Short mmCIF file of C-alpha atoms and ligand atoms in Angstrom, two decimals:
data_model
loop_
_atom_site.label_atom_id
_atom_site.label_comp_id
_atom_site.label_asym_id
_atom_site.label_seq_id
_atom_site.Cartn_x
_atom_site.Cartn_y
_atom_site.Cartn_z
CA MET U 262 19.96 -5.46 0.74
CA GLN U 263 17.34 -7.88 -0.48
CA ARG U 264 13.88 -6.82 0.58
CA ARG U 265 11.03 -9.24 0.02
CA ALA U 266 8.65 -8.05 -2.67
CA LEU U 267 5.08 -7.08 -1.73
CA VAL U 268 2.21 -6.74 -4.19
CA ALA U 269 -0.89 -5.26 -2.59
CA GLY U 270 -4.29 -4.99 -4.27
CA ASN U 271 -6.31 -1.95 -3.22
CA TRP U 272 -9.82 -2.79 -4.36
CA LYS U 273 -11.13 0.64 -3.30
CA MET U 274 -14.96 0.88 -3.37
CA ASN U 275 -15.48 -1.93 -5.87
CA GLY U 276 -16.96 -5.40 -5.88
CA SER U 277 -19.77 -7.64 -4.69
CA ARG U 278 -19.80 -10.98 -2.89
CA ASP U 279 -20.06 -12.66 -6.24
CA SER U 280 -17.30 -10.78 -8.04
CA ASN U 281 -15.00 -11.05 -5.00
CA ALA U 282 -15.46 -14.82 -4.91
CA HIS U 283 -14.50 -15.11 -8.57
CA LEU U 284 -11.51 -12.84 -8.21
CA ILE U 285 -10.15 -14.69 -5.16
CA HIS U 286 -10.80 -18.06 -6.78
CA ASP U 287 -8.69 -17.05 -9.77
CA ILE U 288 -5.92 -15.55 -7.61
CA LEU U 289 -5.71 -18.75 -5.57
CA LEU U 290 -5.23 -20.84 -8.70
CA GLU U 291 -2.00 -18.97 -9.44
CA VAL U 292 -0.55 -17.46 -6.31
CA ARG U 293 1.66 -20.37 -5.30
CA LYS U 294 3.73 -19.81 -8.43
CA TYR U 295 5.13 -16.71 -6.73
CA PRO U 296 6.67 -17.88 -3.46
CA ASP U 297 9.07 -14.92 -3.20
CA VAL U 298 6.28 -12.37 -3.25
CA ASP U 299 4.03 -11.33 -0.38
CA VAL U 300 0.58 -10.97 -1.90
CA LEU U 301 -2.05 -8.88 -0.13
CA VAL U 302 -5.63 -7.91 -0.94
CA CYS U 303 -7.46 -4.98 0.65
CA PRO U 304 -11.21 -5.42 0.02
CA PRO U 305 -13.92 -2.97 1.09
CA ALA U 306 -14.33 -3.38 4.85
CA ILE U 307 -17.71 -5.10 4.68
CA TYR U 308 -16.24 -7.91 2.59
CA ILE U 309 -13.00 -8.47 4.52
CA GLU U 310 -14.37 -11.31 6.60
CA SER U 311 -15.89 -13.29 3.73
CA VAL U 312 -12.80 -12.79 1.57
CA GLY U 313 -10.73 -13.92 4.56
CA ARG U 314 -12.72 -17.14 4.82
CA GLN U 315 -12.01 -17.87 1.18
CA LEU U 316 -8.31 -17.12 1.68
CA ASP U 317 -8.01 -19.37 4.72
CA GLY U 318 -4.93 -21.58 4.44
CA SER U 319 -3.58 -19.65 1.45
CA PRO U 320 -0.51 -17.41 1.43
CA VAL U 321 -2.56 -14.35 0.43
CA GLN U 322 -2.80 -11.80 3.22
CA LEU U 323 -5.63 -9.44 4.10
CA GLY U 324 -5.61 -5.72 4.68
CA GLY U 325 -7.98 -2.86 5.34
CA GLN U 326 -8.17 0.32 3.28
CA ASN U 327 -8.66 2.67 6.21
CA LEU U 328 -9.13 2.72 9.99
CA SER U 329 -10.09 5.14 12.72
CA GLU U 330 -7.40 7.27 14.30
CA GLN U 331 -9.09 6.83 17.68
CA GLU U 332 -7.03 4.98 20.26
CA LYS U 333 -10.03 3.30 21.85
CA GLN U 334 -13.28 1.83 20.61
CA GLY U 335 -16.35 3.90 21.41
CA ALA U 336 -18.99 6.27 20.14
CA TYR U 337 -17.67 7.07 16.66
CA THR U 338 -20.51 6.23 14.28
CA GLY U 339 -19.41 4.67 11.04
CA GLU U 340 -15.78 4.21 12.06
CA LEU U 341 -13.68 1.03 12.27
CA HIS U 342 -11.14 0.44 15.01
CA GLY U 343 -7.88 -1.27 14.08
CA SER U 344 -8.59 -4.07 16.55
CA MET U 345 -11.68 -4.93 14.46
CA LEU U 346 -9.56 -5.26 11.34
CA ARG U 347 -7.23 -7.55 13.30
CA ASP U 348 -10.20 -9.49 14.59
CA VAL U 349 -11.35 -10.38 11.07
CA GLY U 350 -7.88 -11.40 9.94
CA CYS U 351 -6.14 -8.29 8.60
CA SER U 352 -2.43 -7.91 9.00
CA TYR U 353 -2.04 -4.66 7.05
CA VAL U 354 -3.97 -1.43 6.61
CA ILE U 355 -3.55 1.36 4.08
CA VAL U 356 -3.22 4.80 5.67
CA GLY U 357 -3.14 8.21 4.06
CA HIS U 358 -4.19 7.18 0.58
CA SER U 359 -4.42 10.30 -1.56
CA GLU U 360 -8.16 9.70 -2.10
CA ARG U 361 -8.64 9.86 1.68
CA ARG U 362 -6.47 12.95 1.90
CA ALA U 363 -8.26 14.69 -1.00
CA PHE U 364 -11.90 13.57 -0.59
CA TYR U 365 -12.14 13.07 3.18
CA GLY U 366 -9.87 15.82 4.39
CA GLU U 367 -7.24 13.66 6.05
CA THR U 368 -4.41 15.91 7.15
CA ASP U 369 -0.84 14.82 7.80
CA ALA U 370 -1.68 14.85 11.52
CA VAL U 371 -4.67 12.54 11.04
CA VAL U 372 -2.61 10.22 8.85
CA ALA U 373 0.10 10.06 11.51
CA ALA U 374 -2.54 9.25 14.16
CA LYS U 375 -3.92 6.47 11.94
CA PHE U 376 -0.41 5.09 11.45
CA ARG U 377 0.04 4.99 15.21
CA ALA U 378 -3.43 3.49 15.78
CA ALA U 379 -2.70 0.74 13.25
CA GLN U 380 0.55 -0.23 14.92
CA SER U 381 -0.94 -0.20 18.37
CA CYS U 382 -3.36 -2.90 17.17
CA GLY U 383 -0.61 -5.00 15.60
CA LEU U 384 -1.42 -3.97 12.02
CA THR U 385 1.33 -3.03 9.58
CA PRO U 386 0.46 0.38 8.13
CA ILE U 387 1.03 1.02 4.43
CA LEU U 388 1.68 4.75 4.50
CA CYS U 389 0.82 6.41 1.17
CA VAL U 390 2.65 9.55 0.14
CA GLY U 391 2.82 11.39 -3.16
CA GLU U 392 2.61 14.73 -4.89
CA THR U 393 -0.09 16.17 -7.14
CA LEU U 394 0.62 17.13 -10.73
CA GLN U 395 0.68 20.79 -9.82
CA GLU U 396 3.17 20.11 -7.03
CA ARG U 397 5.40 18.14 -9.39
CA GLU U 398 5.26 20.79 -12.08
CA SER U 399 6.14 23.51 -9.63
CA GLY U 400 9.17 21.57 -8.40
CA GLN U 401 7.75 20.70 -4.99
CA THR U 402 7.80 16.91 -5.20
CA GLU U 403 10.59 16.41 -2.69
CA ALA U 404 9.24 19.03 -0.30
CA VAL U 405 5.83 17.32 -0.29
CA LEU U 406 7.30 13.85 0.25
CA ALA U 407 9.58 15.17 2.99
CA ARG U 408 6.63 16.82 4.77
CA GLN U 409 4.42 13.74 4.54
CA ILE U 410 7.16 11.44 5.85
CA LYS U 411 8.31 13.85 8.54
CA SER U 412 4.87 14.18 10.07
CA VAL U 413 4.78 10.43 10.74
CA LEU U 414 8.42 10.35 11.80
CA ASP U 415 7.86 13.17 14.29
CA ALA U 416 4.69 11.59 15.69
CA CYS U 417 5.76 7.95 15.81
CA GLY U 418 9.57 7.89 15.70
CA ILE U 419 11.89 6.03 13.37
CA ALA U 420 11.48 2.71 15.20
CA ALA U 421 7.87 2.66 13.99
CA PHE U 422 9.16 2.21 10.45
CA LYS U 423 10.54 -1.23 11.36
CA GLN U 424 7.01 -2.56 11.11
CA ALA U 425 5.61 -0.45 8.28
CA VAL U 426 5.49 -0.13 4.52
CA VAL U 427 5.57 3.11 2.53
CA ALA U 428 3.84 3.49 -0.84
CA TYR U 429 4.93 6.23 -3.20
CA GLU U 430 1.84 7.10 -5.20
CA PRO U 431 2.08 10.21 -7.36
CA VAL U 432 -1.48 11.54 -7.39
CA TRP U 433 -1.30 12.28 -11.12
CA ALA U 434 -0.63 8.60 -11.84
CA ILE U 435 -3.50 7.12 -9.81
CA GLY U 436 -6.26 5.74 -12.00
CA THR U 437 -5.12 7.89 -14.92
CA GLY U 438 -3.24 5.36 -17.01
CA ARG U 439 -0.27 7.69 -16.73
CA THR U 440 2.50 5.89 -14.85
CA ALA U 441 5.65 7.43 -13.41
CA THR U 442 8.65 6.43 -15.47
CA PRO U 443 11.03 4.02 -13.76
CA ASP U 444 13.46 6.93 -13.31
CA GLN U 445 10.83 9.13 -11.70
CA ALA U 446 9.80 6.30 -9.39
CA GLN U 447 13.37 5.41 -8.49
CA ASP U 448 14.23 9.07 -7.72
CA ALA U 449 11.23 9.45 -5.42
CA HIS U 450 11.82 6.11 -3.69
CA ALA U 451 15.51 6.88 -3.14
CA PHE U 452 14.53 10.29 -1.78
CA ILE U 453 12.05 8.75 0.69
CA ARG U 454 14.60 6.17 1.81
CA GLY U 455 17.17 8.93 2.20
CA GLN U 456 14.83 10.94 4.41
CA LEU U 457 14.47 8.01 6.78
CA ALA U 458 18.15 7.06 6.56
CA GLY U 459 18.89 10.36 8.25
CA ALA U 460 17.16 8.95 11.32
CA ASP U 461 18.34 5.32 11.08
CA ALA U 462 20.08 3.85 8.04
CA ARG U 463 19.40 0.22 8.99
CA ILE U 464 15.69 0.71 9.40
CA SER U 465 15.50 2.76 6.22
CA ASN U 466 17.38 0.09 4.32
CA SER U 467 15.05 -2.68 5.36
CA LEU U 468 11.84 -0.67 4.76
CA ARG U 469 9.73 -1.79 1.82
CA ILE U 470 8.70 1.08 -0.45
CA LEU U 471 5.98 0.23 -2.97
CA TYR U 472 5.15 2.15 -6.11
CA GLY U 473 1.50 2.83 -6.90
CA GLY U 474 -0.23 4.61 -9.77
CA SER U 475 -1.47 2.85 -12.91
CA VAL U 476 0.71 -0.23 -12.42
CA LYS U 477 -0.27 -2.79 -15.06
CA ALA U 478 1.05 -6.12 -16.28
CA ASP U 479 3.04 -4.42 -19.00
CA ASN U 480 4.81 -1.77 -16.92
CA ALA U 481 5.30 -3.64 -13.65
CA GLU U 482 8.59 -5.25 -14.55
CA SER U 483 10.40 -2.05 -15.44
CA LEU U 484 9.15 -0.38 -12.25
CA PHE U 485 9.97 -3.34 -10.00
CA ASN U 486 13.47 -3.58 -11.42
CA CYS U 487 14.35 -0.19 -9.91
CA PRO U 488 16.65 -0.76 -6.94
CA ASP U 489 14.46 1.08 -4.42
CA VAL U 490 11.09 -0.21 -5.64
CA ASP U 491 10.03 -3.22 -3.58
CA GLY U 492 6.68 -3.99 -5.14
CA GLY U 493 3.43 -2.24 -5.90
CA LEU U 494 0.16 -0.95 -4.54
CA ILE U 495 -2.26 -1.81 -7.29
CA GLY U 496 -5.70 -0.25 -7.77
CA GLY U 497 -7.58 -0.88 -11.01
CA ALA U 498 -5.41 -3.78 -12.15
CA SER U 499 -5.96 -5.63 -8.85
CA LEU U 500 -9.60 -6.20 -9.84
CA LYS U 501 -8.58 -8.34 -12.82
CA SER U 502 -6.99 -11.60 -11.79
CA GLY U 503 -4.95 -11.95 -14.99
CA GLU U 504 -3.43 -8.49 -14.61
CA PHE U 505 -2.88 -8.87 -10.90
CA MET U 506 -1.16 -12.24 -11.25
CA ALA U 507 1.04 -10.94 -14.07
CA ILE U 508 2.10 -8.12 -11.74
CA CYS U 509 2.93 -10.73 -9.08
CA ALA U 510 4.96 -12.60 -11.71
CA ALA U 511 6.93 -9.41 -12.42
CA ALA U 512 7.65 -9.07 -8.69
CA GLN U 513 8.72 -12.71 -8.50
CA SER U 514 11.18 -12.37 -11.37
CA ARG U 515 12.63 -9.27 -9.69
CA SER U 516 13.41 -11.10 -6.51
CA LYS U 517 15.41 -13.84 -8.22
P1 PGA E 876 -4.40 2.59 -9.74
O1 PGA E 876 -4.52 2.95 -8.17
O2 PGA E 876 -3.51 1.37 -9.83
O3 PGA E 876 -5.80 2.34 -10.19
O4 PGA E 876 -3.77 3.77 -10.40
C1 PGA E 876 -3.45 2.80 -7.28
C2 PGA E 876 -3.86 3.22 -5.91
O5 PGA E 876 -4.59 4.21 -5.78
O6 PGA E 876 -3.47 2.60 -4.88
#
């Protein structure tokens, strides 16, 4: 099955109004060369609206990096409700990034609640899963992925995956310059798809599964050519327009 490629830039806690404007300007010069790729940027929340204004009328989509798990707006100081992300033009939101799990204590249950909260506001969640180095070395990779996927499946049901994206991001590859090999990525992606196929093969087959972790211009093509890799979630390289556009080019050549 042909799944449309998605390349998502996760800017994390980086940027300024000035640097964002330059980055988006440069992306917009190139992005129409890649009509078979969905291109998404996820700026820090405070910049989403201004980046959105600059993107107006372009094919580049907007996403948040995080949202509250609360169902309703209210007295939750410092939090952002999914409806607010929608209100400023987001169509996607990252949930369960390993930095949120590790540094902000997000449990599988919280991640599942965020996934549900995103969908209830009409946002497409990008659910991040992935094992640490220690988990990989002790042979627990599949058990960890199965647990992370199952907690969302149990809480939200398989139908929720019709309008979702999964990102496989091995923690040891994030920001380290150490990328999973195409074989390691393909094995993990096929495993994730297999877990969901047990619940509904059609939904699992149409689900986009992105790879994330030190994707760069020079390794994107070999990763994106894996049959179960449908694009990338890009951190560091999404802050450099040349790198990011070259990654989009790799996704475009895959989908031909
Ligand atoms: P990286 O980050 O590309 O800088 O490794 C990926 C991510 O954390 O989404």
